XYZ file of C-alpha atoms in Angstrom:
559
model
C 15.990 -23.407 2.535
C 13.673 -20.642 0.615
C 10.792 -22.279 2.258
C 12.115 -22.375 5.603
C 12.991 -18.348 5.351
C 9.653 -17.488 3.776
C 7.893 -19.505 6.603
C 9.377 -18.124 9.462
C 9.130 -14.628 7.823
C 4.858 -15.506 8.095
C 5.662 -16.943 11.814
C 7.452 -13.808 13.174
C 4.798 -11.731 11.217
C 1.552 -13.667 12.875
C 3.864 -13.352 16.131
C 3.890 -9.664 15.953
C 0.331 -8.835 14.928
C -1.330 -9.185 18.241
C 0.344 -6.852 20.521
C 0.700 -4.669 17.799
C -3.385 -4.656 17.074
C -3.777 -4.380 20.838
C -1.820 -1.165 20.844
C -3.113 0.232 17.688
C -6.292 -0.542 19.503
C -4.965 1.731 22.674
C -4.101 4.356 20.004
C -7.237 4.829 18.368
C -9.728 4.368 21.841
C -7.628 7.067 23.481
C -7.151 4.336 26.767
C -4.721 4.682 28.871
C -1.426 3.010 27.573
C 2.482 3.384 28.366
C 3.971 6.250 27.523
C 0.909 8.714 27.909
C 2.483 11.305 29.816
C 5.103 11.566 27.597
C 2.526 11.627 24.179
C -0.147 13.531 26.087
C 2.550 16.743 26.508
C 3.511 16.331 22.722
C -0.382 15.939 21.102
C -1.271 19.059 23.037
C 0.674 21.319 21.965
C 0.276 20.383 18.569
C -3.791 20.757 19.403
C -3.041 23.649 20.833
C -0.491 25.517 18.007
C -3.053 24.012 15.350
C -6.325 25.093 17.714
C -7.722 21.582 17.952
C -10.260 20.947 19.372
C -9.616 17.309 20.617
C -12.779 16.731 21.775
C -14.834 17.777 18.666
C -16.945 14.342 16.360
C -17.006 14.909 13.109
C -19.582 13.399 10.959
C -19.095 11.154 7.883
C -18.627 14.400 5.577
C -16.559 16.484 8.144
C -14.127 13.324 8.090
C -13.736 13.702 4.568
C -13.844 17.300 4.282
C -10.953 17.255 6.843
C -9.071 14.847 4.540
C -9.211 16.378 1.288
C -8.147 20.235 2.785
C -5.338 19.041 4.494
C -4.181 16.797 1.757
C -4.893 19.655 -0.498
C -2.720 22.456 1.404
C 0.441 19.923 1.631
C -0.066 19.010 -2.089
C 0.035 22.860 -2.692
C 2.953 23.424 -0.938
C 4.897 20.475 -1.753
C 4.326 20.830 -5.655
C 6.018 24.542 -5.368
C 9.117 23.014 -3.062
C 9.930 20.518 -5.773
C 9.717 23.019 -8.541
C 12.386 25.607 -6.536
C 14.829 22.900 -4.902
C 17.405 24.118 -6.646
C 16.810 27.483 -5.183
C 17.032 26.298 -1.781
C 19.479 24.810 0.656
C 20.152 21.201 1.424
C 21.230 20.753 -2.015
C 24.435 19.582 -1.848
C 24.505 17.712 -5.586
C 22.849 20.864 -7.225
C 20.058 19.368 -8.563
C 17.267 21.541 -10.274
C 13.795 21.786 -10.002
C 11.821 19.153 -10.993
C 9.567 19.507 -14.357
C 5.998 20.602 -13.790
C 4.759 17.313 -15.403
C 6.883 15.286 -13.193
C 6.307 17.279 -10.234
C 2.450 16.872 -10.738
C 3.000 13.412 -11.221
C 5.131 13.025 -7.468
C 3.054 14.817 -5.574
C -0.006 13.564 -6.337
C 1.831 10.013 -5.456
C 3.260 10.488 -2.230
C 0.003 12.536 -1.308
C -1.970 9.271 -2.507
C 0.201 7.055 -0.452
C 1.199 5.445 -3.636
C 4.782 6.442 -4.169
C 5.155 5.910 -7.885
C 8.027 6.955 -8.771
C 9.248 8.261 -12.770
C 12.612 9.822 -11.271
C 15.397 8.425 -9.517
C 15.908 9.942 -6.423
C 19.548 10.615 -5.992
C 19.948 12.638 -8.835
C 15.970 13.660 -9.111
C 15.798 15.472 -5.357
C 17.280 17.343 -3.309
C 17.884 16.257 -0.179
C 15.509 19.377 1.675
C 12.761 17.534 -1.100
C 13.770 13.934 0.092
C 12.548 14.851 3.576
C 10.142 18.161 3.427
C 8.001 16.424 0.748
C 9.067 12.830 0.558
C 9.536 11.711 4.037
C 7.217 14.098 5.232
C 4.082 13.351 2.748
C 5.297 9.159 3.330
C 4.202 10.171 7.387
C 1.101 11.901 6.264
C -0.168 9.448 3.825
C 0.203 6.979 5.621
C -1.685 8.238 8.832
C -4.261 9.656 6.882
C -5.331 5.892 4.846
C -4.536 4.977 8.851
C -7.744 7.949 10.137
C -9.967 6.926 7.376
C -9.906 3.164 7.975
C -10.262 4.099 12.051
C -13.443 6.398 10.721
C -14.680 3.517 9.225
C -14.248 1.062 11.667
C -16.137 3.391 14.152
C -19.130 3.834 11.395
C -19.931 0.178 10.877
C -19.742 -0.880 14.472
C -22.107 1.640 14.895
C -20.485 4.364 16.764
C -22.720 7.221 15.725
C -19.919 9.708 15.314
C -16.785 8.581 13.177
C -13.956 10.048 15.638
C -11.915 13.826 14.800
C -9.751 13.216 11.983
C -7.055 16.126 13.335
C -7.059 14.113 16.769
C -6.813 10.877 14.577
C -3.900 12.100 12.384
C -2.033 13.299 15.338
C -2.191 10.205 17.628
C -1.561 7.979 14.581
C 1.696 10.191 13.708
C 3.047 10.499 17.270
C 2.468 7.296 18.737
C 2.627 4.921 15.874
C 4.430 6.046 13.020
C 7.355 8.081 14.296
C 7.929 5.661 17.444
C 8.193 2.522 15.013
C 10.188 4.549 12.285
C 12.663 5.638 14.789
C 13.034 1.803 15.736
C 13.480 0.583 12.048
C 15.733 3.444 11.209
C 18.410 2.763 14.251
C 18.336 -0.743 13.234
C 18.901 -0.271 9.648
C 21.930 2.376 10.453
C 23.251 -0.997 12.435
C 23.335 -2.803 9.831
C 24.755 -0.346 7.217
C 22.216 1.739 5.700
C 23.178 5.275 5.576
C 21.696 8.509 7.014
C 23.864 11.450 6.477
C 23.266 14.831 4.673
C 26.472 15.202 2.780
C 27.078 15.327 -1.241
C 27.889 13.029 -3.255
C 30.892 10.724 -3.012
C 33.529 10.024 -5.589
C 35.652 6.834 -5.008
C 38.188 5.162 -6.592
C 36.985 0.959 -7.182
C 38.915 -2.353 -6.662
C 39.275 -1.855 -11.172
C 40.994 1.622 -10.615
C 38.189 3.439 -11.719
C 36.537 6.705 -10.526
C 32.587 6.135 -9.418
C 30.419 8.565 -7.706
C 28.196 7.362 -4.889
C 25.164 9.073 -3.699
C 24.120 9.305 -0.017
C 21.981 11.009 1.779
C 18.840 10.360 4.619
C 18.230 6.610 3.236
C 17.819 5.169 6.672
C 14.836 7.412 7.230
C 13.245 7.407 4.607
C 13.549 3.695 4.582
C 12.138 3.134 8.060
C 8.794 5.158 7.475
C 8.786 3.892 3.617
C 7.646 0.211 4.940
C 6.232 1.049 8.358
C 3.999 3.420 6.292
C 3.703 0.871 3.645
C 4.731 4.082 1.094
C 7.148 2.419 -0.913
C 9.353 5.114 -2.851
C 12.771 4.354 -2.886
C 15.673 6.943 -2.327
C 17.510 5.282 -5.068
C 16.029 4.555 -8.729
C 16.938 0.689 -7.782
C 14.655 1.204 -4.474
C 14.624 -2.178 -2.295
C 17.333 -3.536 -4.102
C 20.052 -1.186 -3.854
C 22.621 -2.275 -1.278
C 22.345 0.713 0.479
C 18.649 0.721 0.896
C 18.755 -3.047 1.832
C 22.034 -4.343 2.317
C 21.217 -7.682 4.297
C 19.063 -10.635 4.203
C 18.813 -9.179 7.994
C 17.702 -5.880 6.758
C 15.265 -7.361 3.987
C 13.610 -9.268 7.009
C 12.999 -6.664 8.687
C 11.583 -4.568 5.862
C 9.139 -7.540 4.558
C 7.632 -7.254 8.561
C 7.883 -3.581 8.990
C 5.703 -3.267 5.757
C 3.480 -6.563 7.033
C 3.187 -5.403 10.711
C 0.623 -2.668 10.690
C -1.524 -3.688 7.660
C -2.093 -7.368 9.926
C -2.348 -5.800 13.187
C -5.100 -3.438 12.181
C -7.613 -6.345 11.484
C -6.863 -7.286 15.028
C -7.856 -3.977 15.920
C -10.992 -4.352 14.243
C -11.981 -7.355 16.359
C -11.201 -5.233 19.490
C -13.046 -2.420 18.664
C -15.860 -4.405 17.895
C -15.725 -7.301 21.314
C -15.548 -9.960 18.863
C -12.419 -11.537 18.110
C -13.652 -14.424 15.994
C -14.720 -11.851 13.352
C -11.805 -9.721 13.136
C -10.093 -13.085 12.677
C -12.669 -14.342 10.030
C -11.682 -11.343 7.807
C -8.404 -11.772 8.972
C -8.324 -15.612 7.541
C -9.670 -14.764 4.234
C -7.028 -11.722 3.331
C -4.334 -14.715 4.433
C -5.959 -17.192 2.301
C -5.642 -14.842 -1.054
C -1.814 -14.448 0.517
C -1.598 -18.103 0.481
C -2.881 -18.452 -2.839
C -0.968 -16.215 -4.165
C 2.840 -16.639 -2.735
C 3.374 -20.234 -4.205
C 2.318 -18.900 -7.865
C 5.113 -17.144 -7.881
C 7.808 -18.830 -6.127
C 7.538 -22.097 -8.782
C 7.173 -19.439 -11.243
C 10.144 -17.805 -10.507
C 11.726 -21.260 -10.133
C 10.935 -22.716 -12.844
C 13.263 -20.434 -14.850
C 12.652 -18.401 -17.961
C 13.018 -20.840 -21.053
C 13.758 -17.994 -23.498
C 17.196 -17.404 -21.193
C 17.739 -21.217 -21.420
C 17.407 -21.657 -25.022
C 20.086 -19.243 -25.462
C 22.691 -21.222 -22.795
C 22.048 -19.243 -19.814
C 21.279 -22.001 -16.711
C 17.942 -21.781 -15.208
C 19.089 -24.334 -12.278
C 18.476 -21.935 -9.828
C 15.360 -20.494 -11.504
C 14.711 -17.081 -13.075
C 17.392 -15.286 -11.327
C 16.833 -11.842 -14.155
C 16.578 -8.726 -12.242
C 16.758 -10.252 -8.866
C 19.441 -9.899 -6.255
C 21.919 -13.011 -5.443
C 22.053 -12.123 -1.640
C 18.036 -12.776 -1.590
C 17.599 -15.193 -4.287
C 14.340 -16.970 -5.759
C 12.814 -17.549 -2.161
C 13.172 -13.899 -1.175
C 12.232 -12.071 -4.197
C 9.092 -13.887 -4.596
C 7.920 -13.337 -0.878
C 8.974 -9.603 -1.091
C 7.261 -9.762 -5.172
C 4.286 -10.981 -2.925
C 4.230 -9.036 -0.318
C 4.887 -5.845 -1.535
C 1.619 -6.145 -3.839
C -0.352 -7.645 -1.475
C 0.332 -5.201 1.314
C 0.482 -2.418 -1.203
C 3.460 -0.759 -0.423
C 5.413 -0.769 -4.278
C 8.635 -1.177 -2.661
C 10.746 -4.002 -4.580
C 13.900 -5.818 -4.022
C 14.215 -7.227 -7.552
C 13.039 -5.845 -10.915
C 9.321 -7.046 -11.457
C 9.521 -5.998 -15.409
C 11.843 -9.245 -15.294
C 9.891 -11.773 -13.380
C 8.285 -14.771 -15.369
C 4.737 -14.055 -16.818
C 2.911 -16.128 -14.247
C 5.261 -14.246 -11.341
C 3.995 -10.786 -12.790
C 0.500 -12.027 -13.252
C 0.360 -12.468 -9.337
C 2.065 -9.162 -8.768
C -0.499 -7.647 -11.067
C -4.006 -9.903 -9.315
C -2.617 -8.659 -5.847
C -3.140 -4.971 -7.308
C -6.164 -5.601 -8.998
C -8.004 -7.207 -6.317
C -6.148 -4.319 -3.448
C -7.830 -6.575 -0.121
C -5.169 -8.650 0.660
C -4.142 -6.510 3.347
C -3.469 -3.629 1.550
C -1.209 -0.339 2.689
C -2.953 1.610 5.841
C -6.188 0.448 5.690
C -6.440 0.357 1.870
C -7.374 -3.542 2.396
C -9.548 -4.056 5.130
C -11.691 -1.135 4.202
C -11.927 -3.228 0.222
C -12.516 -6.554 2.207
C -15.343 -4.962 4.503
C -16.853 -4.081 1.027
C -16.063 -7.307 -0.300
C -17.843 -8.764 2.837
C -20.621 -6.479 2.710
C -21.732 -7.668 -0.863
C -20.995 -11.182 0.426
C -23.720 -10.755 3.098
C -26.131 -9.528 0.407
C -25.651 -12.243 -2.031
C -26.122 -14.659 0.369
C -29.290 -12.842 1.663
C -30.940 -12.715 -1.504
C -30.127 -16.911 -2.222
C -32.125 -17.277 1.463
C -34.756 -14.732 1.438
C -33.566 -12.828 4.275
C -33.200 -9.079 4.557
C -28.847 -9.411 4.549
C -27.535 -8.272 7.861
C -24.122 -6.934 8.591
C -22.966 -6.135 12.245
C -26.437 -6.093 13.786
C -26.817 -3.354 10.970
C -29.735 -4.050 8.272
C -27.858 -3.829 4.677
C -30.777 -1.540 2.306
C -30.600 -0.416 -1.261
C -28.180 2.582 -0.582
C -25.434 0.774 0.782
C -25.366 -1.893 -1.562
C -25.500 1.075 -4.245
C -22.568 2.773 -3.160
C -20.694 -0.615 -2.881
C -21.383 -1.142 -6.234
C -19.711 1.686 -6.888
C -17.256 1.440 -4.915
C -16.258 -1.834 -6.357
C -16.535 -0.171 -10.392
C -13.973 2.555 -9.515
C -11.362 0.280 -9.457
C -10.962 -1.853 -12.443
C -12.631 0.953 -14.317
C -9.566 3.305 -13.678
C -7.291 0.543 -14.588
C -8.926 -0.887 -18.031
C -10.300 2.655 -19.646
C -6.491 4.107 -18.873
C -5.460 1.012 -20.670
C -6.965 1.089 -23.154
C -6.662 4.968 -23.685
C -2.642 4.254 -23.704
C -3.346 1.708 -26.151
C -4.550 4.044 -28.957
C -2.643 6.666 -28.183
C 0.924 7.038 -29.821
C 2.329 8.497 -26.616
C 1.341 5.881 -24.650
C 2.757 3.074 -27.156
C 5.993 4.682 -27.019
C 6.394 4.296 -23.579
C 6.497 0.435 -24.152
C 10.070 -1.050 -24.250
C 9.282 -4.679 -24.905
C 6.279 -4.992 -27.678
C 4.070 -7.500 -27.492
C 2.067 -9.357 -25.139
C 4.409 -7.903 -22.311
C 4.231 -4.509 -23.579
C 0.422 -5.005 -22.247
C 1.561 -6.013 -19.155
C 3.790 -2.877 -18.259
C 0.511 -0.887 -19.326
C -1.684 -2.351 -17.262
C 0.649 -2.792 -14.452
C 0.999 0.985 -14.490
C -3.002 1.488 -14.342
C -3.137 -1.155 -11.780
C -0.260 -0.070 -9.190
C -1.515 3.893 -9.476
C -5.714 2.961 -8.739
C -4.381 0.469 -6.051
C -1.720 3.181 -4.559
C 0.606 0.727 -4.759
C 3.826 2.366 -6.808
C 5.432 -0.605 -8.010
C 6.465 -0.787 -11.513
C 7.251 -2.783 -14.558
C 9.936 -0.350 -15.109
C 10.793 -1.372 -18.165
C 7.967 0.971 -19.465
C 9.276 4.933 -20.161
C 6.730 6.484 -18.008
C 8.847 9.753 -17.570
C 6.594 11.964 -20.247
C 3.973 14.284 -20.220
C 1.104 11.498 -21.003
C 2.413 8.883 -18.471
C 2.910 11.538 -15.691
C -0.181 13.321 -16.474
C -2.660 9.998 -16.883
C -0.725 8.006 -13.666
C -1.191 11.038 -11.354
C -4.744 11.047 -12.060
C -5.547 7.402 -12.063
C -3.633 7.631 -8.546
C -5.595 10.679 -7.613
C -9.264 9.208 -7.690
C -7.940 5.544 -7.154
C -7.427 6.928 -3.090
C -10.078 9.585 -2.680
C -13.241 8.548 -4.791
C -13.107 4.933 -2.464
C -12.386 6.346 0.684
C -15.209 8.793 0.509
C -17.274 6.531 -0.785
C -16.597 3.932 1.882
C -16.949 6.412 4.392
C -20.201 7.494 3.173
C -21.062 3.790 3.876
C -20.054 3.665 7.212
C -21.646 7.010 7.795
C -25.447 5.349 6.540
C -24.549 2.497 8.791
C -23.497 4.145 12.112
C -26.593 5.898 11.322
C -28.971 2.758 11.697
C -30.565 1.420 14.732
C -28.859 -2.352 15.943
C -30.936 -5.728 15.150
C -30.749 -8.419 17.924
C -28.900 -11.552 16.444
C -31.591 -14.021 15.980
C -31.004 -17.767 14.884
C -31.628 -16.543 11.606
C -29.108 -14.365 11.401
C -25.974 -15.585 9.008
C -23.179 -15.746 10.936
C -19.796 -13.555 9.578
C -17.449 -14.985 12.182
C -17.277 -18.178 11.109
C -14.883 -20.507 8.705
C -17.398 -20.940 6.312
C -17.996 -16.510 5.626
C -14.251 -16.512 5.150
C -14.339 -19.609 2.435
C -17.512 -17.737 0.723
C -15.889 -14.453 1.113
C -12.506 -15.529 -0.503
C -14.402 -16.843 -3.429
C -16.561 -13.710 -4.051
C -13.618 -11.714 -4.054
C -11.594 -14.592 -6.497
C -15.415 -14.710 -9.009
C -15.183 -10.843 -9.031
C -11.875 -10.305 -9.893
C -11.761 -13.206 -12.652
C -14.918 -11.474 -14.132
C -12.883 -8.188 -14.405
C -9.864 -8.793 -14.918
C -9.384 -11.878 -16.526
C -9.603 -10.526 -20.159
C -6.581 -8.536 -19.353
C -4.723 -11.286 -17.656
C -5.489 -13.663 -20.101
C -4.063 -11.233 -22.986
C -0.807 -10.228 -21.195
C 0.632 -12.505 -18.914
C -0.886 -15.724 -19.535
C -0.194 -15.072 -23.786
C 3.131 -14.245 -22.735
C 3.377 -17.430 -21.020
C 2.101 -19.783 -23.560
C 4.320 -18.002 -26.018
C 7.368 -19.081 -23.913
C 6.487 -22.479 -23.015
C 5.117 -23.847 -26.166
């Protein structure tokens, strides 16, 4: 039964992709599609209060100029709302202002499209925060990873300009974002998620006991939280509060809405650049990782946790710790999976309680950030990833590598190089810092070999924007708020400027005929040589780090 829900989940999600790329691909060409009259009248007058100019390029470094001052001003503005809420209105519950540590710490993560969260929202925000800054910065993260990956796509084809990231940001907003959010949200509301703005409720329980329940604009912020592939939850239990998820309906259609846009834009790719076969190629080897990874941790997670077991707990139904009944092993481990590998951070079990080999996967996903990824987070690392793949093999032939009719030189490669350092780089030196520092080692709740997996599961979820957590790590202080916010900080903007500066040298170049020499990137065999560049990479970073948390942890159990 678990295998028949997680494979029709995959069906309905490889169902969905190719309309959805097809419009996404409507939405970033600026053809004609349904609906323009109606979008037209709305993106002009926001061109026109803003003083866009909607036909205006922009160059590589405009692009990212563009990004960083907008991001910058909303940052600004939503750092000094969170530290007055309790000045304002919309505040039923009374809740203060947030501490300057802490409100450095969420801003920077819903700016970053990562979400992290060291608060629980109902009794953390108000509920004028939960939607100025929360809902708000989960739209504009999103569309902005959405422009930059658009930018990109336009630079490698070889589009000489990389599109207006205002124009971008707008079209992305109003005719992808809020359209599907509004969807998600009435069909959440239907199936019992709330969306009200009243206080706090006090009830009296089946027991006879009094227990206050928070409410507030869940369905909303739910809807654009996977669609946007954000992840922060409006409760502290996120995914896996009942009122956030309530149904094995509503968890299906959460696990897609976080799936659907992430898929579809490799699609896009393949339309943008008239050749299916390699949007698909790039396309198969992000699935393939997926593949890899998903049964890891289901017969992890079924297998059951021996320690639980050896103390007379039953393990028949596997490691059932931290997880929900009403989803169960099959569920959690798809949503475990997903979540990671799409980037999102948004959980419907506890993943400080999965088995060692189940939080291993969670952690790879993170650390390798292609398989999919959040709004373009993934296919801009697998384009890298593929980029380097091209070289490699060019240098074991003797050819000049090639990449999209564009010649591949010494300052591309470079800046991949870099590109591809950034990452584990933020994760292991943050480690490692948090390992000799007192205030970091206090954090841990569960000392040894785990206690360095909730460290470097930190590292890894804030440089991969993800915002999952092994939350059984105290990361409300001023160290873990301080270090996460900046590991999430140059974990988004350091890699997409320095992809864009790629694309930039590329749409730069002139186009090289295809020859019979050229090596092919649309074919079965790129994606099998792709998928293990990315696999050899990753081992050679990250294994050290694998090998002392998860896998120690594991032997320790078993043996």
């Amino acid at each position: 039964m678990d295998w028949l829900q997680i494979i029709i989940t995959l069906l309905l999600f490889m169902a969905i992709i190719v309309p959805t790329g097809k419009y996404l691909y409507y939405v970033s060409t600026g053809n004609k599609m349904i609906g323009d009259k109606l979008f037209n009248r709305i993106d002009n007058l926001i061109y026109k209060i803003c003083g866009i100019s909607k036909d205006e390029e922009m160059k590589w470094k405009e692009y990212v100029f563009s990004i960083i001052a907008v991001n910058a001003v909303m940052v600004f503005i939503g750092y000094i709302i969170l530290r007055v809420q309790g000045l304002l209105f919309l505040n039923p519950n009374g809740i203060d202002g947030m501490e300057q540590s802490l409100s450095f710490n969420t801003i920077i993560s819903f700016m970053t499209n990562t979400n992290l969260q060291d608060y629980s929202g109902e009794s953390g925000l108000s509920h004028l925060s939960q939607m100025v800054v929360i809902i708000f910065m989960m739209f504009t993260s999103a569309a902005t990873g959405f422009a930059a990956a658009l930018a990109f796509m336009r630079g490698i084809i070889g589009k000489g300009s990389m599109g207006n990231f205002f124009v971008d940001l707008t079209r992305i907003t109003t005719r992808v974002l809020l359209p599907f959010s509004i969807i998600i949200g009435i069909l959440l509301v239907s199936q019992g998620v709330p969306q009200a703005l009243s206080g706090t409720k006090t009830v009296t329980t089946i027991e006879g006991k009094m227990q206050d329940i928070a409410i507030g604009p869940v369905a909303a912020l739910e809807a654009i939280k996977h669609i946007g592939t954000n992840g922060g939850g409006f409760f502290g239990a996120n995914s896996a509060h009942p009122f956030e998820n309530p149904t094995p309906l509503t968890n299906l259609i959460e696990l897609l809405s976080m799936m659907m846009l992430p898929g579809a834009l490799v699609f896009t790719f393949g339309l943008m650049l008239k050749n299916k076969k390699q949007g698909w190629a790039i396309f198969g080897a992000m699935a393939g990782l997926f593949i890899i990874a998903l049964p890891i941790c289901y017969f992890a997670e079924k297998a059951g946790n021996p320690a639980l077991a050896h103390i007379g707990l039953s393990q028949a139904m596997g490691n059932m710790e931290g997880k929900e009944v009403r989803f169960g092993i099959g569920q959690s481990s798809l949503f475990t999976t997903v979540t990671t590998a799409f980037t999102t951070g948004t959980v419907n079990n506890m993943h400080d309680s999965l088995t060692p080999i189940g939080g291993a996967v969670a952690l790879m996903n993170m650390m390798l950030n292609v398989i999919f990824g959040g709004k373009g987070v993934g296919f801009m690392n697998m384009i890298m990833y593929a980029i380097l793949t091209v070289f490699l093999c060019g240098l074991m032939v003797g050819r000049t590598p090639e990449f999209l009719s564009k010649k591949l030189e010494g300052k591309e490669i470079k800046l991949i190089a870099l590109a591809i350092i950034i990452h584990p780089l933020l994760i292991l030196m943050f480690s490692a810092l948090a390992l000799i520092m007192p205030q970091g080692l206090s954090g841990i709740s569960n000392p040894g070999f785990h206690g360095l997996s909730q460290i470097v599961y930190q590292f890894a979820s804030s440089a991969a924007n993800n915002g999952s957590g092994f939350e059984g790590l105290g990361d409300n202080t001023i160290f873990w708020n301080t270090t996460a916010g900046i590991v999430m900080f140059y974990g988004r903007y350091l890699s997409i400027i320095i992809l864009l500066s790629v694309a930039g040298s590329l749409a730069a170049k002139r186009s090289i005929p295809a020859t019979a020499g050229t090596f092919r990137t649309d074919n079965i065999m790129f994606t099998v040589m792709l998928i293990a560049i990315v696999l050899i990479i990753g081992a050679l970073t990250f294994l050290p780090a694998i090998a002392l948390g998860p896998v120690a942890e594991h032997l320790t159990l078993w043996h």
